[in-house]
């Protein structure tokens, strides 16, 4: 079984104080009895404080980016060595990095390599632009992104891939579950070519893009989907908790949470 993930990408939101308040609420709201993997990705500057606030909790901590060099004269960058020991997970190749900071498949490739070398678990983000989607180029773009980001890398079974169509991110216009499931199957096929069937079957594929407590079930119920990477809605503690609880009901129906779903 692939263990499902609900991950929150807080992006450039929350001060250190707000980040700690948010994670405290999430931690208390979720309690201890959950089976899905929960990851929160606050801004770099809050990682230490959030790590402290998560002491003793199974909620995992992730960074939103890294630089591929280990150290040196790279003003303003954060290296894999700085993150190792502080967090377990790192988001790589997010479309906002590609769009606003010129990140290419080649850069994502170096970052994945550097993350793995430092013992960090990457969540590799891929997804097509609206014009590519409308021109029927989704498969081509997604395939190319996977091939370039993973070129020359021994793909680990604990890699996580987040399919995030750019037109769905922060727009309130989420993709449809069935459509996302077909894309996830395509992604798994490309991953099998880049590694092997067994590894590809173990890799978790998440959906991201305007996921909310209202629509998350549609994605989680798909056979090829293994969870969600949530942006905006992960900043609201009650909504994030609710999404985790829905995931518990969907993935572990024989072991549902003992309390009722928390409304958001
Ligand atoms: P969103 O962001 O949920 O706010 O659309 C998702 C993401 O970019 O990871």
Coordinates of C-alpha atoms and ligand atoms in Angstrom, one line a residue:
X1 CA 0.0 0.0 0.0
X2 CA 1.2 3.5 -0.8
X3 CA 0.8 5.6 2.4
X4 CA -1.3 8.7 1.7
X5 CA 0.0 12.2 2.3
X6 CA -1.7 15.5 3.1
X7 CA 0.9 18.2 2.7
X8 CA 0.5 21.9 3.4
X9 CA 2.6 24.4 1.4
X10 CA 2.4 27.6 3.3
X11 CA 4.3 29.5 0.6
X12 CA 5.4 33.1 1.5
X13 CA 2.8 33.3 4.3
X14 CA 3.0 33.5 8.1
X15 CA 5.5 35.3 10.3
X16 CA 7.4 33.1 12.8
X17 CA 4.8 33.8 15.5
X18 CA 1.9 33.1 13.1
X19 CA 3.6 29.9 11.9
X20 CA 3.9 28.5 15.4
X21 CA 0.2 29.5 16.2
X22 CA -0.9 27.7 13.0
X23 CA 1.0 24.5 13.6
X24 CA -0.1 24.5 17.3
X25 CA -3.7 24.6 16.2
X26 CA -3.2 21.9 13.5
X27 CA -1.3 19.7 16.0
X28 CA -4.0 20.0 18.7
X29 CA -6.8 19.6 16.2
X30 CA -5.5 16.5 14.6
X31 CA -4.5 14.8 17.9
X32 CA -2.4 11.6 17.8
X33 CA -4.5 8.9 16.2
X34 CA -4.0 9.4 12.5
X35 CA -2.5 7.1 9.9
X36 CA -2.0 9.4 6.9
X37 CA 1.3 11.1 6.5
X38 CA 1.0 14.8 7.4
X39 CA 3.6 17.3 6.2
X40 CA 3.7 21.1 6.8
X41 CA 6.0 23.3 4.8
X42 CA 6.4 26.7 6.4
X43 CA 8.8 29.4 5.2
X44 CA 12.5 28.7 5.8
X45 CA 12.7 31.3 8.6
X46 CA 10.0 29.5 10.6
X47 CA 11.4 25.9 10.3
X48 CA 13.3 26.0 13.6
X49 CA 10.3 27.3 15.6
X50 CA 7.9 25.0 13.9
X51 CA 10.2 22.0 14.5
X52 CA 10.2 22.9 18.2
X53 CA 6.4 23.2 18.2
X54 CA 6.1 19.8 16.6
X55 CA 8.4 18.0 19.1
X56 CA 6.8 14.6 19.9
X57 CA 4.3 14.8 17.0
X58 CA 4.3 12.6 14.0
X59 CA 3.5 15.6 11.7
X60 CA 6.5 16.0 9.4
X61 CA 8.3 19.2 8.5
X62 CA 9.2 20.2 5.0
X63 CA 11.0 23.2 3.3
X64 CA 9.7 24.8 0.2
X65 CA 12.9 25.0 -1.7
X66 CA 16.7 24.6 -1.5
X67 CA 19.8 25.5 -3.4
X68 CA 21.8 22.7 -5.0
X69 CA 25.2 23.7 -3.7
X70 CA 26.3 22.6 -0.3
X71 CA 27.8 25.9 0.8
X72 CA 29.6 29.0 -0.5
X73 CA 29.1 32.5 -1.9
X74 CA 25.4 32.2 -2.9
X75 CA 23.9 35.2 -1.0
X76 CA 20.4 34.5 0.2
X77 CA 20.3 30.8 -0.6
X78 CA 19.7 27.9 1.7
X79 CA 21.7 24.7 1.2
X80 CA 20.6 21.0 1.6
X81 CA 23.1 20.7 4.5
X82 CA 21.4 23.5 6.4
X83 CA 18.0 21.8 6.0
X84 CA 19.2 18.2 6.8
X85 CA 18.5 17.6 10.5
X86 CA 16.0 20.5 10.5
X87 CA 13.3 19.0 8.2
X88 CA 12.7 15.7 6.4
X89 CA 11.0 16.8 3.2
X90 CA 11.6 19.5 0.6
X91 CA 9.4 20.8 -2.2
X92 CA 11.3 21.1 -5.5
X93 CA 10.4 22.6 -8.8
X94 CA 7.2 24.3 -7.7
X95 CA 5.6 26.1 -10.6
X96 CA 5.9 29.4 -8.8
X97 CA 9.7 28.8 -8.7
X98 CA 9.6 28.0 -12.4
X99 CA 7.4 31.0 -13.2
X100 CA 8.9 33.7 -11.0
X101 CA 12.5 32.5 -10.5
X102 CA 13.3 31.0 -13.8
X103 CA 13.7 27.4 -12.5
X104 CA 14.1 24.9 -15.3
X105 CA 14.0 21.1 -15.4
X106 CA 17.8 21.2 -15.2
X107 CA 17.8 23.2 -12.0
X108 CA 15.1 21.0 -10.5
X109 CA 17.3 18.0 -11.5
X110 CA 20.3 19.4 -9.6
X111 CA 18.1 20.2 -6.6
X112 CA 16.6 16.7 -6.5
X113 CA 20.1 15.3 -6.6
X114 CA 21.3 17.6 -3.8
X115 CA 18.3 16.9 -1.7
X116 CA 18.7 13.1 -2.0
X117 CA 22.4 13.4 -1.2
X118 CA 21.6 15.3 2.0
X119 CA 19.0 12.7 3.0
X120 CA 16.0 14.9 2.3
X121 CA 12.8 13.5 0.7
X122 CA 11.8 15.6 -2.3
X123 CA 8.3 16.4 -3.4
X124 CA 8.8 17.1 -7.1
X125 CA 6.2 19.4 -8.5
X126 CA 5.2 19.2 -12.2
X127 CA 2.2 20.6 -14.1
X128 CA 1.3 22.2 -17.4
X129 CA 0.3 25.8 -18.2
X130 CA -3.2 26.7 -19.3
X131 CA -2.2 27.2 -22.9
X132 CA -0.5 23.8 -23.0
X133 CA -3.6 22.2 -21.5
X134 CA -5.8 23.9 -24.0
X135 CA -3.5 22.9 -26.9
X136 CA -3.6 19.2 -25.8
X137 CA 0.0 19.2 -24.7
X138 CA -0.4 18.2 -21.1
X139 CA 1.1 14.7 -21.5
X140 CA 4.0 16.1 -23.5
X141 CA 4.8 18.8 -20.9
X142 CA 4.4 16.5 -17.9
X143 CA 6.6 13.8 -19.5
X144 CA 9.3 16.3 -20.3
X145 CA 9.3 17.8 -16.8
X146 CA 9.7 14.3 -15.3
X147 CA 12.4 13.3 -17.7
X148 CA 14.4 16.5 -17.2
X149 CA 14.0 16.7 -13.5
X150 CA 14.9 13.1 -12.9
X151 CA 17.6 12.6 -15.6
X152 CA 20.5 10.6 -14.3
X153 CA 19.0 10.1 -10.9
X154 CA 18.3 6.7 -9.4
X155 CA 14.7 7.4 -8.7
X156 CA 13.9 6.4 -5.0
X157 CA 10.7 4.7 -4.1
X158 CA 10.0 7.3 -1.5
X159 CA 10.0 10.1 -4.1
X160 CA 6.8 12.1 -4.0
X161 CA 5.5 13.7 -7.2
X162 CA 2.9 16.5 -7.0
X163 CA 0.9 17.0 -10.2
X164 CA -0.1 20.7 -10.0
X165 CA -1.6 22.1 -13.2
X166 CA -0.6 25.7 -13.2
X167 CA -4.0 26.9 -14.2
X168 CA -5.5 25.3 -11.1
X169 CA -3.0 26.8 -8.5
X170 CA -4.5 29.6 -6.4
X171 CA -7.2 30.2 -9.0
X172 CA -10.1 28.4 -7.3
X173 CA -10.4 26.4 -10.5
X174 CA -9.4 22.9 -9.5
X175 CA -9.0 20.1 -12.0
X176 CA -11.5 17.2 -12.0
X177 CA -10.7 14.0 -10.1
X178 CA -11.1 11.7 -13.1
X179 CA -8.9 13.8 -15.3
X180 CA -6.2 14.0 -12.5
X181 CA -6.4 10.2 -12.1
X182 CA -5.6 9.7 -15.8
X183 CA -2.7 12.1 -15.5
X184 CA -1.4 10.3 -12.4
X185 CA -1.5 7.0 -14.4
X186 CA 0.5 8.7 -17.2
X187 CA 3.0 10.0 -14.6
X188 CA 3.4 6.5 -13.1
X189 CA 4.1 5.1 -16.6
X190 CA 6.8 7.7 -17.2
X191 CA 8.3 6.9 -13.7
X192 CA 8.3 3.2 -14.6
X193 CA 10.3 4.0 -17.7
X194 CA 12.7 6.2 -15.6
X195 CA 13.1 3.5 -12.9
X196 CA 11.1 0.3 -13.0
X197 CA 7.6 -0.9 -12.4
X198 CA 8.1 -1.8 -8.8
X199 CA 9.6 1.6 -7.9
X200 CA 6.9 3.4 -9.9
X201 CA 4.1 1.6 -8.1
X202 CA 5.5 2.7 -4.7
X203 CA 5.9 6.4 -5.6
X204 CA 3.2 8.6 -4.1
X205 CA 1.5 11.0 -6.5
X206 CA -0.4 14.0 -5.1
X207 CA -2.7 16.4 -6.6
X208 CA -2.3 20.2 -6.0
X209 CA -4.2 23.2 -7.2
X210 CA -7.1 24.9 -5.4
X211 CA -7.7 21.9 -3.1
X212 CA -10.1 22.7 -0.3
X213 CA -12.1 20.8 2.3
X214 CA -15.0 20.9 -0.1
X215 CA -13.3 19.2 -3.1
X216 CA -10.5 17.1 -1.6
X217 CA -12.5 13.9 -1.5
X218 CA -12.9 13.9 -5.2
X219 CA -9.1 13.6 -5.6
X220 CA -8.4 11.3 -2.7
X221 CA -11.0 8.8 -4.0
X222 CA -9.0 8.3 -7.3
X223 CA -7.2 5.0 -7.5
X224 CA -3.9 6.5 -8.7
X225 CA -3.9 9.5 -6.3
X226 CA -2.1 9.3 -3.0
X227 CA -3.0 12.5 -1.4
X228 CA -2.8 16.3 -1.9
X229 CA -0.5 19.2 -1.7
X230 CA -2.5 22.1 -0.4
X231 CA -1.6 25.7 -0.6
X232 CA -4.1 28.4 0.4
X233 CA -6.4 26.1 2.3
X234 CA -3.5 24.8 4.5
X235 CA -3.3 28.2 6.1
X236 CA -6.7 27.7 7.8
X237 CA -6.1 25.2 10.6
X238 CA -9.7 24.0 10.8
X239 CA -9.8 23.4 7.0
X240 CA -6.5 21.6 7.0
X241 CA -7.5 19.4 10.0
X242 CA -10.8 18.6 8.2
X243 CA -8.9 17.5 5.1
X244 CA -6.7 15.2 7.1
X245 CA -9.8 13.7 8.7
X246 CA -11.4 13.2 5.3
X247 CA -8.3 11.4 4.1
X248 CA -8.4 9.1 7.2
X249 CA -12.0 8.2 6.4
X250 CA -11.2 7.5 2.7
X251 CA -7.9 5.7 3.1
X252 CA -8.5 3.9 6.3
X253 CA -12.3 3.1 6.3
X254 CA -11.8 0.3 8.9
X255 CA -10.0 2.5 11.2
X256 CA -11.8 5.9 11.1
X257 CA -11.0 8.7 13.5
X258 CA -12.7 8.4 16.8
X259 CA -14.2 11.9 16.7
X260 CA -16.6 13.5 14.3
X261 CA -15.2 15.6 11.4
X262 CA -14.3 19.0 12.5
X263 CA -16.2 21.6 10.5
X264 CA -14.1 24.5 9.1
Ligands
LIG1 P1 -3.3 26.3 -3.9 O1 -1.7 26.0 -4.1 O2 -3.8 25.1 -3.1 O3 -3.3 27.6 -3.2 O4 -3.9 26.3 -5.3 C1 -1.2 24.7 -4.3 C2 0.3 24.7 -4.5 O5 0.8 25.6 -5.1 O6 1.0 23.8 -3.9

